[in-house]
């Protein structure tokens, strides 16, 4: 029974490290646009500053897996936590937009590396037969950060003064420092058995790659991109949609989404491990389509809250399951590239979906955008049904 245990000391410490790093990230996600305007007296640069973070993050996805494969997940966690800490603290001294863009890019690089490295480490810590459940539990740290981080950040900055922002940057630095210390401690425990150092001896036996990724991840990456592209508009334009409806600040909708994520991470992973991915994935696509349609057609804020809870449960079920698809379809020596492929496809889907939705909103309106996302979820269901459905779980080549 002990052999199948998920909640080990290294696993809990790994979750906490992710919670600290993700909290610092969401601090900036909800406040950096305001800070950019504060130091430039213009709202023009807010989008550029945000793009710098995501562009550097997506760019690092192409090499994160290779770095994990070469150096190991824990050393990369230590390095990336240090980069995040340096970037967060240096924000106190960002006097120009150019410096702020550089620091946001540095933070994006560190955060991207940490995500891939910690996810890979988690996949080695959890038992093979409980991998979907374990990966789902691991992401709870990120879910809690999403639910609590933005509100905490807004509480810290209060009146949006420079001094209050400096306090926020200091708190974010301390969070990253805590993650750095935890990563070192996990490394010293020596409980994570990663790829054997002699892997280079059998390197020629590994499947060929393209841009460092094995072909086994191609279909899961396409499915992940399609679904994230479909629901991207529900995040980027939800606040503006609420204002157009006369509902004012709908920040609680994001909290309801996070609660849906949390519930799914606690229970759904067990279903995937016990009965197979179809029992999770097929309802996810259908309910995602219904949730997006409900957002488009809702007549009260309470209907919106309900739709966001359902959407959160769907995405919270989809992400760990699809991450496992990538992992199981790759060689164990390239598990880091599998995690990077999943994270990268999710980032690209959200970025592209947001951009396309932005082009459509002005001409066609919010209702059309959300309904189009619903159609996208159905199309994703069709692609999944003809490619990954009835996927047979196989033993990993340890």
Short mmCIF file of C-alpha atoms in Angstrom, two decimals:
data_model
loop_
_atom_site.label_atom_id
_atom_site.label_comp_id
_atom_site.label_asym_id
_atom_site.label_seq_id
_atom_site.Cartn_x
_atom_site.Cartn_y
_atom_site.Cartn_z
CA UNK A 1 0.00 0.00 0.00
CA UNK A 2 2.89 2.34 0.79
CA UNK A 3 4.23 1.76 -2.71
CA UNK A 4 1.12 3.39 -4.22
CA UNK A 5 1.18 6.38 -1.90
CA UNK A 6 0.83 9.84 -3.49
CA UNK A 7 1.03 12.11 -0.46
CA UNK A 8 4.71 11.73 0.32
CA UNK A 9 6.85 14.43 1.90
CA UNK A 10 8.63 15.36 -1.36
CA UNK A 11 5.27 15.55 -3.19
CA UNK A 12 3.78 17.90 -0.58
CA UNK A 13 6.87 20.09 -0.64
CA UNK A 14 6.71 20.14 -4.44
CA UNK A 15 3.08 21.30 -4.29
CA UNK A 16 3.99 24.06 -1.85
CA UNK A 17 6.82 25.26 -4.07
CA UNK A 18 4.40 25.50 -6.99
CA UNK A 19 1.90 27.38 -4.81
CA UNK A 20 4.54 30.00 -3.93
CA UNK A 21 5.79 30.46 -7.50
CA UNK A 22 2.28 30.58 -8.97
CA UNK A 23 1.07 33.04 -6.31
CA UNK A 24 3.84 35.46 -7.26
CA UNK A 25 2.86 35.05 -10.90
CA UNK A 26 -0.81 35.82 -10.29
CA UNK A 27 0.17 38.82 -8.19
CA UNK A 28 1.59 40.33 -11.36
CA UNK A 29 -1.18 39.07 -13.64
CA UNK A 30 -3.74 41.23 -11.85
CA UNK A 31 -1.62 44.35 -11.24
CA UNK A 32 1.19 44.76 -13.78
CA UNK A 33 -0.95 46.70 -16.27
CA UNK A 34 -1.69 49.27 -13.56
CA UNK A 35 1.99 49.47 -12.64
CA UNK A 36 2.98 50.01 -16.29
CA UNK A 37 0.57 52.95 -16.46
CA UNK A 38 1.89 54.28 -13.14
CA UNK A 39 5.49 54.57 -14.34
CA UNK A 40 4.64 55.77 -17.88
CA UNK A 41 1.44 57.80 -17.36
CA UNK A 42 0.01 55.91 -20.33
CA UNK A 43 -2.14 52.81 -20.78
CA UNK A 44 -0.52 52.13 -24.15
CA UNK A 45 2.18 49.81 -22.81
CA UNK A 46 0.06 47.49 -20.68
CA UNK A 47 -0.46 45.00 -23.51
CA UNK A 48 3.20 45.06 -24.49
CA UNK A 49 4.31 44.34 -20.93
CA UNK A 50 1.88 41.43 -20.66
CA UNK A 51 2.94 40.06 -24.03
CA UNK A 52 6.60 40.15 -23.00
CA UNK A 53 5.86 37.70 -20.20
CA UNK A 54 3.85 35.27 -22.33
CA UNK A 55 6.12 35.49 -25.36
CA UNK A 56 9.20 34.57 -23.31
CA UNK A 57 7.23 31.85 -21.53
CA UNK A 58 6.07 30.23 -24.78
CA UNK A 59 9.54 30.55 -26.30
CA UNK A 60 11.08 28.68 -23.38
CA UNK A 61 8.64 25.79 -23.88
CA UNK A 62 10.70 24.79 -26.93
CA UNK A 63 13.82 24.16 -24.85
CA UNK A 64 12.51 23.39 -21.35
CA UNK A 65 12.06 19.70 -22.07
CA UNK A 66 15.59 19.38 -23.44
CA UNK A 67 16.99 21.16 -20.38
CA UNK A 68 15.08 18.86 -18.03
CA UNK A 69 16.27 15.82 -19.96
CA UNK A 70 19.89 16.97 -19.81
CA UNK A 71 20.18 18.42 -16.30
CA UNK A 72 17.22 16.98 -14.35
CA UNK A 73 14.01 18.59 -13.11
CA UNK A 74 15.14 19.59 -9.61
CA UNK A 75 18.28 21.52 -10.64
CA UNK A 76 16.13 23.36 -13.17
CA UNK A 77 13.55 24.12 -10.47
CA UNK A 78 16.26 25.64 -8.29
CA UNK A 79 17.58 27.78 -11.15
CA UNK A 80 14.13 28.93 -12.31
CA UNK A 81 12.97 29.81 -8.79
CA UNK A 82 16.11 31.95 -8.44
CA UNK A 83 15.33 33.71 -11.75
CA UNK A 84 11.77 34.41 -10.61
CA UNK A 85 13.01 35.78 -7.28
CA UNK A 86 15.52 38.08 -8.98
CA UNK A 87 12.93 39.33 -11.48
CA UNK A 88 10.29 40.01 -8.79
CA UNK A 89 12.69 41.93 -6.55
CA UNK A 90 14.15 43.95 -9.45
CA UNK A 91 10.68 45.29 -10.30
CA UNK A 92 11.21 47.72 -7.41
CA UNK A 93 13.83 49.47 -9.55
CA UNK A 94 11.99 49.49 -12.89
CA UNK A 95 11.87 53.18 -13.76
CA UNK A 96 11.30 52.85 -17.51
CA UNK A 97 9.03 50.72 -19.67
CA UNK A 98 12.06 49.12 -21.38
CA UNK A 99 13.40 47.82 -18.07
CA UNK A 100 9.93 46.61 -17.07
CA UNK A 101 9.57 44.68 -20.33
CA UNK A 102 12.96 43.00 -19.77
CA UNK A 103 12.01 42.02 -16.22
CA UNK A 104 8.65 40.64 -17.34
CA UNK A 105 10.45 38.56 -19.98
CA UNK A 106 12.91 37.27 -17.36
CA UNK A 107 10.02 36.38 -15.07
CA UNK A 108 8.29 34.59 -17.97
CA UNK A 109 11.41 32.52 -18.64
CA UNK A 110 11.74 31.54 -14.98
CA UNK A 111 8.06 30.74 -14.55
CA UNK A 112 7.96 28.64 -17.73
CA UNK A 113 11.03 26.66 -16.64
CA UNK A 114 9.62 26.08 -13.17
CA UNK A 115 6.27 24.86 -14.51
CA UNK A 116 7.87 22.29 -16.80
CA UNK A 117 10.47 21.15 -14.27
CA UNK A 118 8.06 20.82 -11.34
CA UNK A 119 5.46 19.02 -13.47
CA UNK A 120 8.10 16.56 -14.63
CA UNK A 121 9.28 15.99 -11.06
CA UNK A 122 5.69 15.34 -9.98
CA UNK A 123 5.26 12.72 -12.72
CA UNK A 124 8.24 10.81 -11.31
CA UNK A 125 6.97 11.05 -7.73
CA UNK A 126 3.45 9.65 -8.19
CA UNK A 127 2.78 5.93 -8.72
CA UNK A 128 2.29 4.92 -12.37
CA UNK A 129 -1.17 3.46 -11.72
CA UNK A 130 -2.33 6.70 -10.05
CA UNK A 131 -0.60 9.18 -12.36
CA UNK A 132 -3.70 11.12 -13.50
CA UNK A 133 -4.90 11.48 -9.92
CA UNK A 134 -1.44 12.54 -8.75
CA UNK A 135 -0.93 15.12 -11.52
CA UNK A 136 -4.38 16.52 -10.73
CA UNK A 137 -3.55 16.85 -7.04
CA UNK A 138 -0.21 18.45 -7.85
CA UNK A 139 -1.88 21.29 -9.76
CA UNK A 140 -3.97 22.24 -6.71
CA UNK A 141 -1.18 24.63 -5.74
CA UNK A 142 -1.68 26.49 -9.01
CA UNK A 143 -5.47 26.49 -8.52
CA UNK A 144 -5.21 27.99 -5.04
CA UNK A 145 -2.83 30.64 -6.36
CA UNK A 146 -5.32 31.52 -9.10
CA UNK A 147 -8.17 31.75 -6.59
CA UNK A 148 -6.34 33.79 -3.96
CA UNK A 149 -3.39 35.53 -5.69
CA UNK A 150 -5.16 38.35 -7.58
CA UNK A 151 -7.30 39.31 -4.58
CA UNK A 152 -4.26 39.31 -2.27
CA UNK A 153 -2.30 41.46 -4.71
CA UNK A 154 -5.09 44.02 -5.00
CA UNK A 155 -5.35 44.14 -1.20
CA UNK A 156 -1.61 44.83 -0.89
CA UNK A 157 -1.43 47.65 -3.41
CA UNK A 158 -4.52 49.38 -1.95
CA UNK A 159 -4.39 52.90 -3.38
CA UNK A 160 -2.02 51.94 -6.23
CA UNK A 161 0.92 53.99 -4.97
CA UNK A 162 4.55 53.29 -5.85
CA UNK A 163 5.34 52.38 -2.24
CA UNK A 164 2.53 49.83 -2.14
CA UNK A 165 3.73 48.27 -5.39
CA UNK A 166 7.21 47.98 -3.87
CA UNK A 167 5.65 46.06 -0.99
CA UNK A 168 3.94 43.77 -3.49
CA UNK A 169 7.23 43.11 -5.28
CA UNK A 170 8.90 42.30 -1.97
CA UNK A 171 6.18 39.82 -1.03
CA UNK A 172 6.43 38.19 -4.47
CA UNK A 173 10.22 37.95 -4.02
CA UNK A 174 9.79 36.24 -0.64
CA UNK A 175 7.35 33.75 -2.16
CA UNK A 176 9.85 32.87 -4.91
CA UNK A 177 12.62 32.64 -2.31
CA UNK A 178 10.50 30.16 -0.35
CA UNK A 179 10.06 28.07 -3.52
CA UNK A 180 13.83 28.22 -4.08
CA UNK A 181 14.52 26.93 -0.57
CA UNK A 182 11.93 24.16 -0.92
CA UNK A 183 13.42 23.06 -4.25
CA UNK A 184 16.85 22.76 -2.65
CA UNK A 185 15.38 20.76 0.22
CA UNK A 186 13.57 18.37 -2.16
CA UNK A 187 16.83 17.94 -4.09
CA UNK A 188 18.67 17.03 -0.89
CA UNK A 189 16.02 14.46 0.03
CA UNK A 190 17.00 12.53 -3.08
CA UNK A 191 13.62 10.78 -3.37
CA UNK A 192 12.93 11.47 -7.05
CA UNK A 193 14.26 8.78 -9.37
CA UNK A 194 14.57 10.48 -12.72
CA UNK A 195 16.16 9.38 -15.97
CA UNK A 196 19.26 7.25 -15.39
CA UNK A 197 22.51 9.03 -16.13
CA UNK A 198 23.40 6.19 -18.52
CA UNK A 199 20.47 7.18 -20.76
CA UNK A 200 22.95 8.47 -23.33
CA UNK A 201 24.09 4.88 -23.88
CA UNK A 202 20.68 3.97 -25.29
CA UNK A 203 20.03 7.34 -26.91
CA UNK A 204 19.98 5.80 -30.38
CA UNK A 205 17.03 3.61 -29.34
CA UNK A 206 14.82 6.59 -28.58
CA UNK A 207 12.22 7.60 -31.19
CA UNK A 208 13.10 10.47 -33.55
CA UNK A 209 12.00 13.99 -32.67
CA UNK A 210 11.02 17.23 -34.35
CA UNK A 211 12.12 20.40 -32.53
CA UNK A 212 12.91 18.10 -29.58
CA UNK A 213 9.40 16.59 -29.36
CA UNK A 214 8.41 13.02 -30.15
CA UNK A 215 5.60 12.43 -32.65
CA UNK A 216 3.50 10.79 -29.92
CA UNK A 217 2.60 14.21 -28.51
CA UNK A 218 1.32 15.64 -31.80
CA UNK A 219 -2.34 14.61 -31.42
CA UNK A 220 -2.61 15.51 -27.69
CA UNK A 221 -1.01 18.88 -28.49
CA UNK A 222 -3.55 19.54 -31.27
CA UNK A 223 -6.48 18.60 -29.00
CA UNK A 224 -5.11 20.78 -26.18
CA UNK A 225 -4.61 23.74 -28.53
CA UNK A 226 -8.13 23.40 -29.94
CA UNK A 227 -9.89 23.37 -26.57
CA UNK A 228 -7.81 26.16 -25.01
CA UNK A 229 -8.35 28.22 -28.18
CA UNK A 230 -12.10 27.65 -27.74
CA UNK A 231 -12.42 28.83 -24.14
CA UNK A 232 -9.77 31.60 -24.20
CA UNK A 233 -12.40 34.28 -24.75
CA UNK A 234 -14.14 33.29 -21.50
CA UNK A 235 -11.15 34.66 -19.58
CA UNK A 236 -9.93 37.63 -21.56
CA UNK A 237 -13.30 39.24 -22.26
CA UNK A 238 -15.42 38.04 -19.35
CA UNK A 239 -14.96 41.25 -17.33
CA UNK A 240 -15.84 43.45 -20.32
CA UNK A 241 -18.82 41.20 -21.05
CA UNK A 242 -20.06 41.68 -17.49
CA UNK A 243 -19.81 45.45 -17.85
CA UNK A 244 -21.76 45.33 -21.11
CA UNK A 245 -24.48 43.44 -19.26
CA UNK A 246 -24.55 46.06 -16.51
CA UNK A 247 -23.30 43.65 -13.83
CA UNK A 248 -20.31 45.77 -12.83
CA UNK A 249 -17.31 44.01 -11.30
CA UNK A 250 -17.66 40.26 -11.83
CA UNK A 251 -14.44 39.24 -10.11
CA UNK A 252 -16.34 36.56 -8.21
CA UNK A 253 -16.85 34.74 -11.51
CA UNK A 254 -13.13 33.96 -11.61
CA UNK A 255 -13.30 32.74 -8.02
CA UNK A 256 -16.17 30.40 -8.98
CA UNK A 257 -14.07 29.12 -11.87
CA UNK A 258 -11.20 28.41 -9.49
CA UNK A 259 -13.54 26.53 -7.15
CA UNK A 260 -14.66 24.37 -10.07
CA UNK A 261 -11.01 23.67 -10.85
CA UNK A 262 -10.34 22.69 -7.25
CA UNK A 263 -13.29 20.30 -7.02
CA UNK A 264 -12.29 18.54 -10.24
CA UNK A 265 -8.68 18.13 -9.13
CA UNK A 266 -9.80 16.45 -5.91
CA UNK A 267 -12.06 13.82 -7.47
CA UNK A 268 -11.88 13.41 -11.24
CA UNK A 269 -8.33 12.07 -11.51
CA UNK A 270 -9.38 8.85 -9.75
CA UNK A 271 -11.99 8.21 -12.45
CA UNK A 272 -9.45 8.56 -15.24
CA UNK A 273 -7.01 6.16 -13.59
CA UNK A 274 -9.69 3.59 -12.76
CA UNK A 275 -11.92 3.59 -15.86
CA UNK A 276 -9.81 5.23 -18.55
CA UNK A 277 -9.65 8.73 -20.08
CA UNK A 278 -12.86 8.49 -22.12
CA UNK A 279 -14.96 8.52 -18.95
CA UNK A 280 -13.52 11.94 -18.21
CA UNK A 281 -12.80 13.50 -21.58
CA UNK A 282 -16.06 12.91 -23.45
CA UNK A 283 -18.24 14.62 -20.79
CA UNK A 284 -15.63 17.40 -20.52
CA UNK A 285 -16.01 18.45 -24.16
CA UNK A 286 -19.81 18.38 -24.02
CA UNK A 287 -20.03 20.31 -20.74
CA UNK A 288 -17.45 22.85 -21.94
CA UNK A 289 -19.63 23.55 -24.98
CA UNK A 290 -22.70 23.91 -22.74
CA UNK A 291 -20.85 26.21 -20.31
CA UNK A 292 -19.65 28.53 -23.08
CA UNK A 293 -23.16 28.61 -24.57
CA UNK A 294 -24.57 29.44 -21.14
CA UNK A 295 -22.12 32.31 -20.74
CA UNK A 296 -23.22 33.68 -24.12
CA UNK A 297 -26.92 33.45 -23.32
CA UNK A 298 -27.09 33.98 -19.54
CA UNK A 299 -29.54 36.60 -18.28
CA UNK A 300 -28.26 36.99 -14.71
CA UNK A 301 -24.93 37.03 -12.93
CA UNK A 302 -25.91 33.90 -11.00
CA UNK A 303 -26.25 31.98 -14.26
CA UNK A 304 -22.79 33.25 -15.16
CA UNK A 305 -21.37 32.00 -11.85
CA UNK A 306 -22.87 28.55 -12.43
CA UNK A 307 -21.46 28.41 -15.96
CA UNK A 308 -18.00 29.37 -14.67
CA UNK A 309 -18.09 26.64 -12.01
CA UNK A 310 -18.90 24.07 -14.71
CA UNK A 311 -16.20 25.47 -17.00
CA UNK A 312 -13.68 25.30 -14.15
CA UNK A 313 -14.55 21.66 -13.47
CA UNK A 314 -14.14 20.86 -17.16
CA UNK A 315 -10.75 22.52 -17.55
CA UNK A 316 -9.59 21.11 -14.21
CA UNK A 317 -10.45 17.63 -15.50
CA UNK A 318 -9.06 18.16 -19.01
CA UNK A 319 -5.59 19.49 -18.18
CA UNK A 320 -4.16 16.65 -16.05
CA UNK A 321 -5.73 14.01 -18.30
CA UNK A 322 -4.25 15.51 -21.46
CA UNK A 323 -0.92 16.07 -19.72
CA UNK A 324 -0.88 12.34 -18.95
CA UNK A 325 -1.67 11.57 -22.61
CA UNK A 326 1.51 13.43 -23.58
CA UNK A 327 3.54 11.68 -20.89
CA UNK A 328 2.36 8.16 -21.73
CA UNK A 329 2.91 8.60 -25.46
CA UNK A 330 6.57 9.61 -25.00
CA UNK A 331 9.70 7.80 -23.90
CA UNK A 332 10.46 8.11 -20.21
CA UNK A 333 13.76 9.79 -21.11
CA UNK A 334 11.79 12.61 -22.73
CA UNK A 335 9.12 13.07 -20.10
CA UNK A 336 10.23 16.68 -19.65
CA UNK A 337 9.62 17.42 -23.34
CA UNK A 338 6.18 15.82 -23.04
CA UNK A 339 5.25 18.16 -20.18
CA UNK A 340 6.70 21.12 -22.10
CA UNK A 341 4.66 20.18 -25.19
CA UNK A 342 1.44 20.14 -23.20
CA UNK A 343 2.13 23.45 -21.44
CA UNK A 344 3.24 25.09 -24.69
CA UNK A 345 0.15 24.02 -26.62
CA UNK A 346 -2.04 25.37 -23.80
CA UNK A 347 -0.21 28.71 -23.81
CA UNK A 348 -0.44 29.01 -27.59
CA UNK A 349 -4.12 28.13 -27.57
CA UNK A 350 -4.90 30.80 -25.00
CA UNK A 351 -2.78 33.41 -26.80
CA UNK A 352 -4.19 32.68 -30.27
CA UNK A 353 -7.76 32.30 -29.00
CA UNK A 354 -7.56 35.64 -27.23
CA UNK A 355 -6.20 37.38 -30.33
CA UNK A 356 -8.84 35.95 -32.68
CA UNK A 357 -11.63 36.66 -30.20
CA UNK A 358 -10.40 40.25 -29.99
CA UNK A 359 -10.76 40.62 -33.75
CA UNK A 360 -14.30 39.23 -33.63
CA UNK A 361 -15.66 41.05 -30.57
CA UNK A 362 -15.72 44.50 -32.15
CA UNK A 363 -17.58 43.36 -35.26
CA UNK A 364 -19.72 40.46 -34.04
CA UNK A 365 -20.14 40.96 -30.29
CA UNK A 366 -19.52 38.91 -27.16
CA UNK A 367 -22.41 36.51 -27.69
CA UNK A 368 -21.01 35.37 -31.04
CA UNK A 369 -17.52 34.89 -29.60
CA UNK A 370 -18.70 32.66 -26.73
CA UNK A 371 -21.01 30.66 -29.01
CA UNK A 372 -18.14 30.18 -31.45
CA UNK A 373 -16.09 28.86 -28.56
CA UNK A 374 -18.87 26.37 -27.86
CA UNK A 375 -18.70 25.16 -31.45
CA UNK A 376 -14.92 24.86 -31.07
CA UNK A 377 -15.39 22.56 -28.08
CA UNK A 378 -17.64 20.30 -30.15
CA UNK A 379 -15.08 20.22 -32.96
CA UNK A 380 -12.44 19.25 -30.39
CA UNK A 381 -14.70 16.41 -29.25
CA UNK A 382 -14.86 15.13 -32.83
CA UNK A 383 -11.08 15.25 -33.26
CA UNK A 384 -10.56 13.48 -29.92
CA UNK A 385 -13.11 10.79 -30.80
CA UNK A 386 -11.33 9.87 -34.03
CA UNK A 387 -7.79 10.01 -32.64
CA UNK A 388 -7.36 9.48 -28.90
CA UNK A 389 -10.62 7.87 -27.81
CA UNK A 390 -10.32 4.33 -26.41
CA UNK A 391 -6.67 5.00 -25.67
CA UNK A 392 -5.13 1.89 -24.11
CA UNK A 393 -2.97 2.65 -21.10
CA UNK A 394 0.41 0.99 -21.38
CA UNK A 395 3.31 0.49 -19.05
CA UNK A 396 5.94 3.16 -19.28
CA UNK A 397 9.40 1.96 -20.42
CA UNK A 398 11.15 2.35 -17.08
#
